Amino acid sequence: MRTERVCYACDARIDEPAARCTCGEPLWLDVDVDSFHWDDVADAPGMWRYEPLLPVSEPPDGLFDAAGRTPLMRTTALDEFAGARVHLKIEGENPTGSFKDRGSALGLAAIGAGDGPANSNGAVGTVSHGNMAISTAAYAAAAGVPCVVLVPADIPDDRLRTISQFDPTILRVDGDYGRLYEHTLELAPALNAVFLNSDVPLRIEGQKTTALEICEAFAPETPDAIVLPTSSGGHASGVWKALTELERSGAIDDLPRLYVVQAAACAPIAAADERGADEVSRIEGDETIAYSIANADPPSGTRALAAVRDTGGSAVAVDDNAIREAQRTLASRAGLSVEASSATALAGVRYLTETGEIDAGENVVAVTTGTGLTDRLGSPAAETISLSDLKARLRAVL
Amino acid sequence: MRTERVCYACDARIDEPAARCTCGEPLWLDVDVDSFHWDDVADAPGMWRYEPLLPVSEPPDGLFDAAGRTPLMRTTALDEFAGARVHLKIEGENPTGSFKDRGSALGLAAIGAGDGPANSNGAVGTVSHGNMAISTAAYAAAAGVPCVVLVPADIPDDRLRTISQFDPTILRVDGDYGRLYEHTLELAPALNAVFLNSDVPLRIEGQKTTALEICEAFAPETPDAIVLPTSSGGHASGVWKALTELERSGAIDDLPRLYVVQAAACAPIAAADERGADEVSRIEGDETIAYSIANADPPSGTRALAAVRDTGGSAVAVDDNAIREAQRTLASRAGLSVEASSATALAGVRYLTETGEIDAGENVVAVTTGTGLTDRLGSPAAETISLSDLKARLRAVL
């Protein structure tokens, strides 16, 4: 399979292990998909079913087999709240509880095998103190690959403990943490290592599989829309790349409209879309409960904007009240616990049906990107009763 | 489908919504499986694939579709540690993070549909402050069924918040919490409600699907052994029931040996097996890190003992050091985060290969029953560096 890097924006082809084009935009991998059809899916576990579309041929066993193939569930209980036909793609059912496992699995499989696109000495790094750190460290452990995780100096102990389970080298970096993301990508080639940051070519290839699974589940139809919580724009880039590869190969006829959703307090992509700009600029973001998607300067923001424009969707923002209400509704009506950032997907669908961008009869896939079981939500209100009152209280309640 | 309750121990048939036989042992449902073969599995999501073997025909959509169908992963990286060919069944990839979802989904689907075996006014209760409480509340929310969760008065706030997300009625019970399990089963018929406790007939039917998935993955072969962390004995009962139903129908030729593993500090089933008793008696248990399987008086303990005897397995105990080592090994070598109680499965395999009960060449399925991502593990040790030292430190580490 070809592994040359290409720029979606200026079509440059770069024959080096770079993450960025000379034009400044993020690169992705040229993958040969002229001939893919649904009959070509592999008889393989998890996301490796789509091996014909992925630049890795023989992933390790173990954890790699458990990445992806998450449930896609039609959830009629949410239709009224959302205003459309809701399908939920449950990314929290990945081994480390978030969508990041797809990119980590692809990346570590490539690095472990010394495959062409990895260009690595068999080591991996990442800049994260959240889901990506946990996920990268887990797959590095499973692949037996040395791993370094760069975290901010003030990371809470709880978070550090969760990452520590997988025994990576953790470095707390004292200084401007925001700079590290691009800085490590620049350093990586000289170190002969791969920094598996959020929007690098290998991670994008893994993140394609979210969309591949959604489209296969609907085949020969396609969903009308996919609604995706968005931070760096890496996941949106992977979804877009998968959709265009499927269209090019003839596996789907119509592109679902891709909508990216951000928290209103920190929504640079939605802001750019609203003002009709072609480029996403850095903003001054505020705090939001959806902290894991609060990215004021998304490295693949412009690419995500191109994705929604190309597919006929848009970038929208929802405020913390709407996010909170969607999160509560997911738990109390659908039994699904998601982190606040994931609840933006359902809040986004509601917003888009209210504004008329999505119609009531349309099939919409809301991607819930991470589990809420690791958060501590809700109000711990409970009545205390004595054993002798039990029967009477139960009769009243049940 | 027949829904009569039968006693595995004395063959009594009970035509009432009871959980216990007049002989004192737990009941389960008579299910007609004379004719099941692997070709008969349904084209349905998750665990509903095995609908021909389950007493529920039309589960609701949404969360119910996401229960079960967890990854079964061959994990060569653990063979040396375990001393056999290790396969891990990852029950943490259920929507609420544990195996309990199978029984909750089956139970709430029956209750929601008003199906025969439920005998319910459309309400559910459970006695738990852990995985079972979270799981039951989630599926009750998804089914739109009123739910009451009985918790001990001293439950930590964190736990209460996790359960609260799904909006059940939570009652803190002041008094002997240990008595509540059987007490609620006695009260249930008069309340016309189902207490979906750990070893009741409906939950057992759902828990069968763990074994059905394992056996289908190996078909036409069978694994040599299944190793299961065990508390109440409900899951072990479900696995045993599934295996015997598969054997009776001709879908498998040989029964895998079932081994149940307990924490040494609280191991009444292992103690009974070791002394050659036919009944499990209440013990005085001590504390263990595997707190979620520490049950000093397991309601289906005697049934679990019958299960391991019938299949040629045994009940064993592993101490906290062995559990801790297995938990660390799962995370650092296989990238899998499990709660301490789940790590007993791998510790159990290691113990059983050391004692010669399992051979090096045998295929062993260790069932990891719950995710560890909700725990806070590991030691939060990390070096702090300045940005100017970054390149040098990375070069040293990678």
PDB file of C-alpha atoms in Angstrom, chain A residues 216-378:
ATOM      1  CA  GLU A 216     -21.323  -0.374   6.789  1.00  0.00           C
ATOM      2  CA  ALA A 217     -24.167  -0.599   9.306  1.00  0.00           C
ATOM      3  CA  PHE A 218     -26.403   1.492   7.052  1.00  0.00           C
ATOM      4  CA  ALA A 219     -25.317  -0.043   3.728  1.00  0.00           C
ATOM      5  CA  PRO A 220     -26.669  -0.036   1.079  1.00  0.00           C
ATOM      6  CA  GLU A 221     -28.276   3.133   2.470  1.00  0.00           C
ATOM      7  CA  THR A 222     -26.354   5.964   4.118  1.00  0.00           C
ATOM      8  CA  PRO A 223     -27.304   7.976   7.179  1.00  0.00           C
ATOM      9  CA  ASP A 224     -28.398  11.533   6.446  1.00  0.00           C
ATOM     10  CA  ALA A 225     -26.053  13.125   8.948  1.00  0.00           C
ATOM     11  CA  ILE A 226     -23.196  12.373  11.331  1.00  0.00           C
ATOM     12  CA  VAL A 227     -22.812  14.692  14.319  1.00  0.00           C
ATOM     13  CA  LEU A 228     -19.411  14.718  15.985  1.00  0.00           C
ATOM     14  CA  PRO A 229     -18.047  16.489  19.091  1.00  0.00           C
ATOM     15  CA  THR A 230     -14.928  18.266  17.883  1.00  0.00           C
ATOM     16  CA  SER A 231     -11.746  19.518  19.498  1.00  0.00           C
ATOM     17  CA  SER A 232      -8.531  19.299  17.429  1.00  0.00           C
ATOM     18  CA  GLY A 233     -10.406  18.333  14.274  1.00  0.00           C
ATOM     19  CA  GLY A 234      -8.518  15.039  14.021  1.00  0.00           C
ATOM     20  CA  HIS A 235     -11.548  12.792  14.384  1.00  0.00           C
ATOM     21  CA  ALA A 236     -13.550  14.934  11.950  1.00  0.00           C
ATOM     22  CA  SER A 237     -10.655  14.674   9.482  1.00  0.00           C
ATOM     23  CA  GLY A 238     -10.636  10.891   9.772  1.00  0.00           C
ATOM     24  CA  VAL A 239     -14.393  10.679   9.282  1.00  0.00           C
ATOM     25  CA  TRP A 240     -14.210  12.943   6.234  1.00  0.00           C
ATOM     26  CA  LYS A 241     -11.324  10.986   4.739  1.00  0.00           C
ATOM     27  CA  ALA A 242     -13.228   7.712   5.192  1.00  0.00           C
ATOM     28  CA  LEU A 243     -16.384   9.113   3.608  1.00  0.00           C
ATOM     29  CA  THR A 244     -14.541  10.387   0.563  1.00  0.00           C
ATOM     30  CA  GLU A 245     -12.628   7.118   0.189  1.00  0.00           C
ATOM     31  CA  LEU A 246     -15.912   5.197   0.326  1.00  0.00           C
ATOM     32  CA  GLU A 247     -17.484   7.497  -2.227  1.00  0.00           C
ATOM     33  CA  ARG A 248     -14.482   7.290  -4.546  1.00  0.00           C
ATOM     34  CA  SER A 249     -14.549   3.497  -4.414  1.00  0.00           C
ATOM     35  CA  GLY A 250     -18.290   3.348  -5.034  1.00  0.00           C
ATOM     36  CA  ALA A 251     -19.137   1.785  -1.665  1.00  0.00           C
ATOM     37  CA  ILE A 252     -21.477   4.677  -0.890  1.00  0.00           C
ATOM     38  CA  ASP A 253     -23.388   6.868  -3.335  1.00  0.00           C
ATOM     39  CA  ASP A 254     -24.131   9.862  -1.135  1.00  0.00           C
ATOM     40  CA  LEU A 255     -22.000  11.526   1.500  1.00  0.00           C
ATOM     41  CA  PRO A 256     -23.745  11.887   4.852  1.00  0.00           C
ATOM     42  CA  ARG A 257     -23.601  15.516   5.965  1.00  0.00           C
ATOM     43  CA  LEU A 258     -20.933  15.921   8.634  1.00  0.00           C
ATOM     44  CA  TYR A 259     -21.680  18.333  11.473  1.00  0.00           C
ATOM     45  CA  VAL A 260     -19.040  19.177  14.053  1.00  0.00           C
ATOM     46  CA  VAL A 261     -20.166  20.409  17.457  1.00  0.00           C
ATOM     47  CA  GLN A 262     -18.182  22.527  19.886  1.00  0.00           C
ATOM     48  CA  ALA A 263     -18.815  23.981  23.314  1.00  0.00           C
ATOM     49  CA  ALA A 264     -19.966  27.585  22.897  1.00  0.00           C
ATOM     50  CA  ALA A 265     -17.369  28.814  25.392  1.00  0.00           C
ATOM     51  CA  CYS A 266     -14.566  27.608  23.103  1.00  0.00           C
ATOM     52  CA  ALA A 267     -15.759  27.218  19.521  1.00  0.00           C
ATOM     53  CA  PRO A 268     -13.188  28.445  16.994  1.00  0.00           C
ATOM     54  CA  ILE A 269     -14.383  26.167  14.182  1.00  0.00           C
ATOM     55  CA  ALA A 270     -18.037  27.138  14.615  1.00  0.00           C
ATOM     56  CA  ALA A 271     -17.011  30.800  14.755  1.00  0.00           C
ATOM     57  CA  ALA A 272     -15.091  30.513  11.504  1.00  0.00           C
ATOM     58  CA  ASP A 273     -17.994  28.734   9.832  1.00  0.00           C
ATOM     59  CA  GLU A 274     -20.434  31.378  10.995  1.00  0.00           C
ATOM     60  CA  ARG A 275     -18.378  34.263   9.642  1.00  0.00           C
ATOM     61  CA  GLY A 276     -17.869  32.426   6.334  1.00  0.00           C
ATOM     62  CA  ALA A 277     -14.102  32.195   6.735  1.00  0.00           C
ATOM     63  CA  ASP A 278     -12.058  29.488   5.035  1.00  0.00           C
ATOM     64  CA  GLU A 279      -9.564  29.289   7.853  1.00  0.00           C
ATOM     65  CA  VAL A 280      -9.977  28.671  11.538  1.00  0.00           C
ATOM     66  CA  SER A 281      -8.101  31.141  13.739  1.00  0.00           C
ATOM     67  CA  ARG A 282      -7.005  30.904  17.326  1.00  0.00           C
ATOM     68  CA  ILE A 283      -9.519  32.376  19.759  1.00  0.00           C
ATOM     69  CA  GLU A 284      -9.565  33.258  23.440  1.00  0.00           C
ATOM     70  CA  GLY A 285     -11.608  30.396  24.849  1.00  0.00           C
ATOM     71  CA  ASP A 286     -13.479  30.330  28.151  1.00  0.00           C
ATOM     72  CA  GLU A 287     -14.028  27.417  30.508  1.00  0.00           C
ATOM     73  CA  THR A 288     -16.705  24.825  29.768  1.00  0.00           C
ATOM     74  CA  ILE A 289     -17.917  21.593  31.367  1.00  0.00           C
ATOM     75  CA  ALA A 290     -16.946  19.965  28.059  1.00  0.00           C
ATOM     76  CA  TYR A 291     -13.294  20.523  28.936  1.00  0.00           C
ATOM     77  CA  SER A 292     -11.949  17.665  26.853  1.00  0.00           C
ATOM     78  CA  ILE A 293     -13.022  19.407  23.630  1.00  0.00           C
ATOM     79  CA  ALA A 294     -12.034  22.926  24.660  1.00  0.00           C
ATOM     80  CA  ASN A 295      -9.317  23.662  22.115  1.00  0.00           C
ATOM     81  CA  ALA A 296      -8.867  27.351  21.313  1.00  0.00           C
ATOM     82  CA  ASP A 297      -6.391  26.690  18.497  1.00  0.00           C
ATOM     83  CA  PRO A 298      -7.337  23.370  16.860  1.00  0.00           C
ATOM     84  CA  PRO A 299      -4.489  22.020  14.704  1.00  0.00           C
ATOM     85  CA  SER A 300      -6.902  20.452  12.206  1.00  0.00           C
ATOM     86  CA  GLY A 301      -9.585  23.084  12.604  1.00  0.00           C
ATOM     87  CA  THR A 302      -9.335  24.350   9.053  1.00  0.00           C
ATOM     88  CA  ARG A 303      -9.428  20.781   7.764  1.00  0.00           C
ATOM     89  CA  ALA A 304     -12.561  20.069   9.849  1.00  0.00           C
ATOM     90  CA  LEU A 305     -14.142  23.187   8.360  1.00  0.00           C
ATOM     91  CA  ALA A 306     -13.313  21.936   4.877  1.00  0.00           C
ATOM     92  CA  ALA A 307     -14.913  18.616   5.825  1.00  0.00           C
ATOM     93  CA  VAL A 308     -18.259  20.063   6.863  1.00  0.00           C
ATOM     94  CA  ARG A 309     -18.362  22.358   3.822  1.00  0.00           C
ATOM     95  CA  ASP A 310     -17.534  19.491   1.459  1.00  0.00           C
ATOM     96  CA  THR A 311     -20.282  17.261   2.839  1.00  0.00           C
ATOM     97  CA  GLY A 312     -22.986  19.911   3.133  1.00  0.00           C
ATOM     98  CA  GLY A 313     -22.899  20.085   6.925  1.00  0.00           C
ATOM     99  CA  SER A 314     -21.731  22.827   9.244  1.00  0.00           C
ATOM    100  CA  ALA A 315     -19.884  23.613  12.467  1.00  0.00           C
ATOM    101  CA  VAL A 316     -22.120  24.580  15.397  1.00  0.00           C
ATOM    102  CA  ALA A 317     -21.798  25.470  19.060  1.00  0.00           C
ATOM    103  CA  VAL A 318     -23.938  24.528  22.074  1.00  0.00           C
ATOM    104  CA  ASP A 319     -23.753  26.142  25.501  1.00  0.00           C
ATOM    105  CA  ASP A 320     -23.089  24.452  28.832  1.00  0.00           C
ATOM    106  CA  ASN A 321     -26.763  24.407  29.803  1.00  0.00           C
ATOM    107  CA  ALA A 322     -27.655  22.579  26.621  1.00  0.00           C
ATOM    108  CA  ILE A 323     -24.740  20.188  27.126  1.00  0.00           C
ATOM    109  CA  ARG A 324     -25.800  19.483  30.700  1.00  0.00           C
ATOM    110  CA  GLU A 325     -29.380  18.836  29.655  1.00  0.00           C
ATOM    111  CA  ALA A 326     -28.276  16.457  26.891  1.00  0.00           C
ATOM    112  CA  GLN A 327     -25.968  14.624  29.295  1.00  0.00           C
ATOM    113  CA  ARG A 328     -28.784  14.191  31.822  1.00  0.00           C
ATOM    114  CA  THR A 329     -31.176  13.065  29.104  1.00  0.00           C
ATOM    115  CA  LEU A 330     -28.754  10.479  27.774  1.00  0.00           C
ATOM    116  CA  ALA A 331     -28.426   8.960  31.251  1.00  0.00           C
ATOM    117  CA  SER A 332     -31.997   9.226  32.500  1.00  0.00           C
ATOM    118  CA  ARG A 333     -33.860   8.334  29.293  1.00  0.00           C
ATOM    119  CA  ALA A 334     -31.389   6.192  27.374  1.00  0.00           C
ATOM    120  CA  GLY A 335     -29.358   4.735  30.267  1.00  0.00           C
ATOM    121  CA  LEU A 336     -26.125   5.943  28.735  1.00  0.00           C
ATOM    122  CA  SER A 337     -23.405   7.632  30.773  1.00  0.00           C
ATOM    123  CA  VAL A 338     -21.200   9.906  28.681  1.00  0.00           C
ATOM    124  CA  GLU A 339     -18.681  12.596  29.490  1.00  0.00           C
ATOM    125  CA  ALA A 340     -19.889  16.167  29.010  1.00  0.00           C
ATOM    126  CA  SER A 341     -17.931  16.635  25.783  1.00  0.00           C
ATOM    127  CA  SER A 342     -19.763  13.642  24.278  1.00  0.00           C
ATOM    128  CA  ALA A 343     -23.142  15.046  25.239  1.00  0.00           C
ATOM    129  CA  THR A 344     -22.485  17.913  22.813  1.00  0.00           C
ATOM    130  CA  ALA A 345     -23.367  15.438  20.044  1.00  0.00           C
ATOM    131  CA  LEU A 346     -26.969  15.070  21.236  1.00  0.00           C
ATOM    132  CA  ALA A 347     -27.214  18.764  22.117  1.00  0.00           C
ATOM    133  CA  GLY A 348     -25.953  19.444  18.604  1.00  0.00           C
ATOM    134  CA  VAL A 349     -28.642  17.305  16.980  1.00  0.00           C
ATOM    135  CA  ARG A 350     -31.313  19.137  18.974  1.00  0.00           C
ATOM    136  CA  TYR A 351     -29.875  22.492  17.926  1.00  0.00           C
ATOM    137  CA  LEU A 352     -29.689  21.451  14.275  1.00  0.00           C
ATOM    138  CA  THR A 353     -33.285  20.228  14.177  1.00  0.00           C
ATOM    139  CA  GLU A 354     -34.444  23.428  15.870  1.00  0.00           C
ATOM    140  CA  THR A 355     -32.657  25.528  13.269  1.00  0.00           C
ATOM    141  CA  GLY A 356     -33.986  23.344  10.463  1.00  0.00           C
ATOM    142  CA  GLU A 357     -30.613  22.063   9.274  1.00  0.00           C
ATOM    143  CA  ILE A 358     -31.713  18.517  10.076  1.00  0.00           C
ATOM    144  CA  ASP A 359     -35.266  17.321   9.362  1.00  0.00           C
ATOM    145  CA  ALA A 360     -37.433  15.285  11.711  1.00  0.00           C
ATOM    146  CA  GLY A 361     -37.498  12.239   9.465  1.00  0.00           C
ATOM    147  CA  GLU A 362     -33.741  12.090   8.958  1.00  0.00           C
ATOM    148  CA  ASN A 363     -31.443   9.397  10.291  1.00  0.00           C
ATOM    149  CA  VAL A 364     -28.779  11.066  12.387  1.00  0.00           C
ATOM    150  CA  VAL A 365     -25.790   9.377  13.971  1.00  0.00           C
ATOM    151  CA  ALA A 366     -24.619  11.166  17.112  1.00  0.00           C
ATOM    152  CA  VAL A 367     -21.144   9.972  18.070  1.00  0.00           C
ATOM    153  CA  THR A 368     -20.690   9.808  21.841  1.00  0.00           C
ATOM    154  CA  THR A 369     -16.927   9.874  22.005  1.00  0.00           C
ATOM    155  CA  GLY A 370     -16.205   8.828  25.594  1.00  0.00           C
ATOM    156  CA  THR A 371     -17.714   7.149  28.629  1.00  0.00           C
ATOM    157  CA  GLY A 372     -19.007   9.149  31.570  1.00  0.00           C
ATOM    158  CA  LEU A 373     -18.444   6.342  34.053  1.00  0.00           C
ATOM    159  CA  THR A 374     -15.080   7.783  34.988  1.00  0.00           C
ATOM    160  CA  ASP A 375     -16.692  11.114  35.857  1.00  0.00           C
ATOM    161  CA  ARG A 376     -18.727  11.573  39.005  1.00  0.00           C
ATOM    162  CA  LEU A 377     -22.022  13.035  37.941  1.00  0.00           C
ATOM    163  CA  GLY A 378     -25.460  13.658  39.328  1.00  0.00           C
TER     164      GLY A 378
END
